[in-house]
């Protein structure tokens, strides 16, 4: 519940921060692959470009060795936003992929640093009863940022250059920085304890070895880390490869941007908000773990039909190589299923991030932010760094085989629920009995 001005500023700030945090991801996973594919870059090379996201996987080390040691979280948050703004404007003058790769590595490092600070801010600003709405804002903000950079900008791809795209992204960063400067960064917090948490947590830092030991001893840590590593392997792989597949089958960038970006991400955001409402309304009857288990099974339905449609279309395409137009009926049926998939994806993400925070709250108070950062790092690792392998597989065996593999990856996630920790099962049963 938003009870006062401080809560309102916290929620708005979280939304803005997660929105701008998603822009490099949407740009690199949705927009850039289509630009590069138009210039003849192989699917394998597109997958290797994902390695530029390595700073996201190193978040825990960046937090432990730099952000938690030098200056304050507020300093690093402002610094990372300034770097993202300036870097985006500099990108207007880059003309080749080598220069772009260096810039993206810098931007990803700044964005990962920002994510560390935002996760810390969320863990300290949100009360336990606000986790549902807080995670809805978090997921919704991130998905809107992805919608903007990976949907809207893709839709405009046929009408704008990459330099103009960087200008748009840089302008959004600059406006967000100004907005936060006059809200979050300029807010005097009356509660001295909260102020102490927001600006001086560094006074009680634990040694890295002690922090790792406490995280190791926290309940359900290993299970949730494995779960977030695998829960979106099939989904993200299919959603990242689908625009490339559609482009290769002569579908226009405007259509791809609209259906997989603007429309699909909008439904994903609706799913995220609906997931938050469901958690809020049923928190005393059904746990986030139980809702998560339900949605894991339901999301199998659209991906199975998607694979069937793609295999059907590919069999016709192989018969009349390069002259076969994409069947309109198959295309719109495929897009309908993608919308359903993205809707369930939005609900899944809200349920997952809520469970992640609940498990982090089980850890010792002084390592909860680091604990959540570790889980979030595993989540990013699972979604992004498997992509080079998927791209190589698609290049080697074709689109049909790749999408069949994605279905197999969905079943791995289902199998993981057989190994739920007893601590989570007991809490789940306790909620169901109330």
Coordinates of N, CA, C and O in Angstrom, one line a residue, residues 332-433:
X332 N -0.3 -15.5 -38.5 CA -1.1 -14.9 -37.5 C -1.5 -15.9 -36.4 O -1.6 -15.5 -35.2
X333 N -1.5 -17.2 -36.7 CA -1.7 -18.2 -35.6 C -0.5 -18.2 -34.7 O -0.6 -18.3 -33.5
X334 N 0.7 -18.1 -35.4 CA 2.0 -18.1 -34.6 C 2.0 -16.9 -33.7 O 2.4 -17.0 -32.5
X335 N 1.6 -15.7 -34.3 CA 1.7 -14.5 -33.5 C 0.7 -14.6 -32.3 O 1.0 -14.1 -31.2
X336 N -0.5 -15.2 -32.5 CA -1.4 -15.3 -31.4 C -0.8 -16.2 -30.3 O -0.9 -15.8 -29.1
X337 N -0.2 -17.3 -30.6 CA 0.4 -18.1 -29.6 C 1.6 -17.4 -28.9 O 1.8 -17.6 -27.7
X338 N 2.3 -16.6 -29.7 CA 3.4 -15.9 -29.0 C 2.9 -14.9 -28.0 O 3.5 -14.7 -26.9
X339 N 1.7 -14.3 -28.3 CA 1.1 -13.3 -27.4 C 0.7 -14.1 -26.1 O 0.9 -13.6 -25.0
X340 N 0.1 -15.3 -26.3 CA -0.2 -16.1 -25.1 C 1.0 -16.4 -24.3 O 1.0 -16.4 -23.0
X341 N 2.1 -16.8 -25.0 CA 3.3 -17.2 -24.3 C 3.9 -16.0 -23.5 O 4.3 -16.2 -22.4
X342 N 3.8 -14.9 -24.1 CA 4.4 -13.7 -23.4 C 3.5 -13.3 -22.2 O 4.0 -12.7 -21.2
X343 N 2.2 -13.4 -22.4 CA 1.3 -13.1 -21.2 C 1.7 -14.0 -20.0 O 1.8 -13.5 -18.9
X344 N 1.8 -15.3 -20.3 CA 2.2 -16.2 -19.2 C 3.6 -15.9 -18.7 O 3.9 -16.1 -17.5
X345 N 4.4 -15.5 -19.6 CA 5.8 -15.2 -19.2 C 5.8 -14.0 -18.2 O 6.6 -14.0 -17.2
X346 N 4.9 -13.0 -18.4 CA 4.9 -11.9 -17.5 C 4.4 -12.4 -16.1 O 5.0 -11.9 -15.1
X347 N 3.4 -13.2 -16.0 CA 3.0 -13.7 -14.7 C 4.1 -14.6 -14.1 O 4.3 -14.4 -12.9
X348 N 4.8 -15.4 -14.9 CA 5.8 -16.2 -14.3 C 7.0 -15.4 -13.7 O 7.5 -15.7 -12.6
X349 N 7.3 -14.3 -14.4 CA 8.4 -13.4 -13.9 C 8.0 -12.8 -12.5 O 8.9 -12.8 -11.6
X350 N 6.8 -12.3 -12.4 CA 6.4 -11.7 -11.1 C 6.4 -12.8 -10.0 O 6.9 -12.5 -8.9
X351 N 5.9 -14.0 -10.3 CA 5.8 -15.0 -9.3 C 7.3 -15.4 -8.9 O 7.6 -15.6 -7.7
X352 N 8.2 -15.5 -9.9 CA 9.5 -15.9 -9.6 C 10.3 -14.8 -8.8 O 11.0 -15.2 -7.8
X353 N 10.2 -13.5 -9.1 CA 10.9 -12.5 -8.4 C 10.4 -12.3 -7.0 O 11.1 -12.0 -6.1
X354 N 9.1 -12.6 -6.8 CA 8.5 -12.5 -5.5 C 9.1 -13.6 -4.6 O 9.5 -13.4 -3.5
X355 N 9.2 -14.9 -5.2 CA 9.7 -16.0 -4.5 C 11.2 -15.7 -4.2 O 11.7 -16.1 -3.1
X356 N 11.9 -15.1 -5.1 CA 13.4 -14.8 -4.9 C 13.5 -13.9 -3.7 O 14.4 -14.1 -2.8
X357 N 12.7 -12.9 -3.6 CA 12.8 -11.9 -2.5 C 12.4 -12.6 -1.2 O 13.0 -12.4 -0.1
X358 N 11.3 -13.5 -1.2 CA 10.9 -14.2 0.0 C 12.0 -15.1 0.5 O 12.3 -15.1 1.7
X359 N 12.7 -15.7 -0.4 CA 13.9 -16.6 0.0 C 15.0 -15.7 0.5 O 15.7 -16.1 1.5
X360 N 15.3 -14.6 -0.1 CA 16.3 -13.7 0.4 C 16.0 -13.1 1.8 O 16.9 -12.9 2.6
X361 N 14.7 -12.9 2.1 CA 14.3 -12.5 3.4 C 14.5 -13.6 4.5 O 14.5 -13.3 5.7
X362 N 14.7 -14.8 4.1 CA 15.0 -15.9 5.0 C 16.5 -15.8 5.4 O 16.9 -16.4 6.5
X363 N 17.3 -15.1 4.7 CA 18.7 -15.0 5.0 C 19.0 -14.0 6.1 O 18.1 -13.3 6.5
X364 N 20.2 -14.0 6.7 CA 20.5 -13.1 7.7 C 20.3 -11.6 7.2 O 20.6 -11.4 6.0
X365 N 19.9 -10.8 8.0 CA 19.5 -9.4 7.6 C 20.7 -8.7 6.9 O 20.5 -8.0 5.9
X366 N 21.9 -8.9 7.4 CA 23.0 -8.1 6.9 C 23.6 -8.7 5.6 O 24.5 -8.1 5.0
X367 N 23.0 -9.8 5.0 CA 23.4 -10.2 3.7 C 22.2 -10.4 2.8 O 22.4 -11.0 1.7
X368 N 21.1 -9.9 3.1 CA 19.9 -10.1 2.3 C 20.1 -9.5 0.9 O 19.7 -10.1 -0.1
X369 N 20.6 -8.3 0.8 CA 20.8 -7.6 -0.5 C 21.8 -8.4 -1.4 O 21.6 -8.6 -2.6
X370 N 22.9 -8.9 -0.7 CA 23.9 -9.7 -1.5 C 23.3 -11.0 -1.9 O 23.6 -11.5 -3.0
X371 N 22.5 -11.6 -1.0 CA 21.8 -12.9 -1.3 C 20.9 -12.7 -2.6 O 20.9 -13.5 -3.5
X372 N 20.1 -11.6 -2.6 CA 19.2 -11.4 -3.7 C 20.0 -11.1 -5.0 O 19.6 -11.5 -6.1
X373 N 21.1 -10.4 -4.8 CA 21.9 -10.0 -6.0 C 22.5 -11.3 -6.6 O 22.6 -11.4 -7.8
X374 N 22.9 -12.3 -5.8 CA 23.4 -13.6 -6.3 C 22.4 -14.3 -7.1 O 22.6 -14.8 -8.2
X375 N 21.1 -14.4 -6.5 CA 20.1 -15.1 -7.2 C 19.7 -14.4 -8.5 O 19.5 -15.0 -9.6
X376 N 19.7 -13.0 -8.5 CA 19.4 -12.3 -9.7 C 20.5 -12.5 -10.7 O 20.2 -12.5 -12.0
X377 N 21.7 -12.6 -10.3 CA 22.8 -12.9 -11.2 C 22.6 -14.2 -11.9 O 22.8 -14.4 -13.1
X378 N 22.2 -15.2 -11.1 CA 22.0 -16.6 -11.7 C 20.8 -16.5 -12.7 O 20.9 -17.2 -13.8
X379 N 19.8 -15.7 -12.4 CA 18.7 -15.5 -13.3 C 19.1 -14.9 -14.7 O 18.7 -15.4 -15.7
X380 N 20.0 -13.9 -14.6 CA 20.5 -13.3 -15.8 C 21.4 -14.3 -16.6 O 21.3 -14.4 -17.8
X381 N 22.2 -15.0 -15.9 CA 23.1 -15.9 -16.5 C 22.3 -17.0 -17.3 O 22.7 -17.3 -18.4
X382 N 21.3 -17.5 -16.7 CA 20.5 -18.5 -17.3 C 19.8 -18.0 -18.6 O 19.7 -18.7 -19.6
X383 N 19.3 -16.7 -18.5 CA 18.6 -16.2 -19.7 C 19.5 -15.8 -20.8 O 19.1 -15.8 -22.0
X384 N 20.7 -15.4 -20.6 CA 21.5 -14.7 -21.6 C 22.7 -15.6 -22.1 O 22.9 -15.7 -23.3
X385 N 23.5 -16.2 -21.2 CA 24.7 -16.8 -21.7 C 24.6 -18.1 -22.3 O 25.5 -18.7 -22.8
X386 N 23.4 -18.7 -22.3 CA 23.1 -19.9 -23.0 C 22.9 -19.6 -24.5 O 22.9 -20.5 -25.3
X387 N 22.6 -18.4 -24.8 CA 22.2 -18.0 -26.2 C 23.3 -18.3 -27.3 O 22.9 -18.7 -28.4
X388 N 24.6 -18.1 -27.0 CA 25.6 -18.5 -28.0 C 25.5 -20.0 -28.4 O 25.6 -20.3 -29.6
X389 N 25.2 -20.9 -27.4 CA 25.0 -22.3 -27.7 C 23.8 -22.5 -28.6 O 23.8 -23.3 -29.6
X390 N 22.7 -21.9 -28.2 CA 21.5 -22.0 -29.0 C 21.6 -21.5 -30.4 O 21.2 -22.1 -31.4
X391 N 22.3 -20.4 -30.6 CA 22.6 -19.8 -31.9 C 23.4 -20.8 -32.8 O 23.1 -21.0 -34.0
X392 N 24.4 -21.4 -32.2 CA 25.2 -22.3 -32.9 C 24.4 -23.6 -33.3 O 24.5 -24.1 -34.4
X393 N 23.6 -24.0 -32.4 CA 22.7 -25.2 -32.7 C 21.7 -24.8 -33.8 O 21.5 -25.7 -34.7
X394 N 21.1 -23.6 -33.8 CA 20.2 -23.2 -34.9 C 20.9 -23.2 -36.2 O 20.4 -23.6 -37.3
X395 N 22.1 -22.6 -36.2 CA 22.9 -22.5 -37.4 C 23.3 -23.9 -38.0 O 23.3 -24.1 -39.2
X396 N 23.5 -24.9 -37.1 CA 24.0 -26.2 -37.5 C 22.9 -27.1 -37.9 O 23.0 -27.9 -38.8
X397 N 21.7 -27.0 -37.2 CA 20.7 -28.0 -37.4 C 19.4 -27.4 -37.9 O 18.4 -28.2 -38.2
X398 N 19.3 -26.1 -38.0 CA 18.1 -25.5 -38.5 C 17.1 -25.1 -37.5 O 17.2 -25.4 -36.3
X399 N 16.1 -24.3 -37.9 CA 15.1 -23.7 -37.0 C 14.2 -24.7 -36.3 O 13.9 -24.7 -35.1
X400 N 13.8 -25.7 -37.1 CA 12.9 -26.7 -36.5 C 13.5 -27.5 -35.4 O 12.9 -27.6 -34.3
X401 N 14.7 -27.9 -35.6 CA 15.4 -28.7 -34.5 C 15.6 -27.8 -33.3 O 15.5 -28.2 -32.1
X402 N 15.9 -26.5 -33.5 CA 16.2 -25.6 -32.4 C 14.9 -25.4 -31.6 O 15.0 -25.4 -30.3
X403 N 13.8 -25.2 -32.2 CA 12.6 -25.0 -31.5 C 12.1 -26.3 -30.7 O 11.5 -26.2 -29.7
X404 N 12.4 -27.4 -31.3 CA 12.1 -28.7 -30.6 C 13.0 -28.7 -29.3 O 12.5 -29.2 -28.2
X405 N 14.2 -28.3 -29.4 CA 15.1 -28.3 -28.2 C 14.6 -27.4 -27.1 O 14.7 -27.7 -26.0
X406 N 13.9 -26.3 -27.5 CA 13.4 -25.3 -26.6 C 12.3 -26.0 -25.7 O 12.2 -25.7 -24.5
X407 N 11.5 -26.8 -26.4 CA 10.4 -27.6 -25.6 C 11.1 -28.5 -24.6 O 10.6 -28.6 -23.4
X408 N 12.2 -29.2 -25.0 CA 12.9 -30.0 -24.0 C 13.4 -29.3 -22.8 O 13.4 -29.7 -21.7
X409 N 13.8 -28.0 -23.1 CA 14.4 -27.2 -22.0 C 13.2 -26.8 -21.0 O 13.5 -26.6 -19.8
X410 N 12.0 -26.7 -21.5 CA 10.9 -26.4 -20.6 C 10.7 -27.5 -19.6 O 10.4 -27.3 -18.5
X411 N 10.8 -28.8 -20.1 CA 10.6 -29.9 -19.2 C 11.7 -30.1 -18.2 O 11.4 -30.6 -17.1
X412 N 12.9 -29.6 -18.4 CA 13.9 -29.6 -17.4 C 13.5 -28.7 -16.2 O 13.7 -29.1 -15.1
X413 N 12.9 -27.6 -16.5 CA 12.4 -26.7 -15.4 C 11.3 -27.4 -14.6 O 11.3 -27.3 -13.4
X414 N 10.4 -28.1 -15.2 CA 9.4 -28.9 -14.5 C 10.0 -29.9 -13.6 O 9.6 -30.1 -12.4
X415 N 11.0 -30.6 -14.1 CA 11.7 -31.6 -13.3 C 12.3 -31.1 -12.0 O 12.4 -31.7 -11.0
X416 N 12.7 -29.8 -12.1 CA 13.4 -29.2 -10.9 C 12.5 -29.1 -9.7 O 12.9 -29.1 -8.6
X417 N 11.2 -29.0 -10.0 CA 10.2 -28.8 -8.9 C 10.1 -30.1 -8.0 O 9.6 -30.1 -6.9
X418 N 10.6 -31.2 -8.5 CA 10.7 -32.5 -7.8 C 11.6 -32.4 -6.6 O 11.6 -33.2 -5.7
X419 N 12.5 -31.3 -6.6 CA 13.6 -31.2 -5.6 C 13.4 -30.0 -4.8 O 14.4 -29.4 -4.3
X420 N 12.1 -29.5 -4.6 CA 11.9 -28.4 -3.7 C 12.4 -28.6 -2.3 O 12.2 -29.7 -1.7
X421 N 13.0 -27.6 -1.7 CA 13.5 -27.7 -0.3 C 12.4 -27.9 0.7 O 11.3 -27.4 0.5
X422 N 12.6 -28.7 1.7 CA 11.6 -28.9 2.7 C 11.1 -27.7 3.4 O 10.0 -27.6 3.8
X423 N 12.0 -26.7 3.5 CA 11.7 -25.4 4.2 C 10.6 -24.7 3.4 O 9.6 -24.2 3.9
X424 N 10.7 -24.7 2.0 CA 9.6 -24.1 1.2 C 8.4 -24.9 1.2 O 7.3 -24.4 1.2
X425 N 8.5 -26.2 1.2 CA 7.3 -27.1 1.3 C 6.5 -26.9 2.6 O 5.3 -26.8 2.5
X426 N 7.2 -26.8 3.7 CA 6.5 -26.5 5.0 C 5.8 -25.2 5.0 O 4.7 -25.1 5.5
X427 N 6.4 -24.1 4.5 CA 5.8 -22.8 4.4 C 4.6 -22.8 3.5 O 3.6 -22.2 3.8
X428 N 4.7 -23.6 2.4 CA 3.6 -23.7 1.4 C 2.4 -24.3 2.1 O 1.3 -23.9 1.9
X429 N 2.7 -25.4 2.8 CA 1.6 -26.1 3.5 C 1.0 -25.3 4.6 O -0.2 -25.4 4.8
X430 N 1.8 -24.5 5.3 CA 1.3 -23.6 6.3 C 0.3 -22.6 5.8 O -0.7 -22.4 6.3
X431 N 0.7 -22.0 4.6 CA -0.2 -21.0 4.0 C -1.5 -21.7 3.5 O -2.6 -21.1 3.7
X432 N -1.4 -22.9 2.9 CA -2.6 -23.6 2.4 C -3.6 -24.0 3.6 O -4.8 -24.1 3.4
X433 N -3.1 -24.2 4.8 CA -3.9 -24.6 5.9 C -4.6 -23.4 6.6 O -5.5 -23.6 7.3

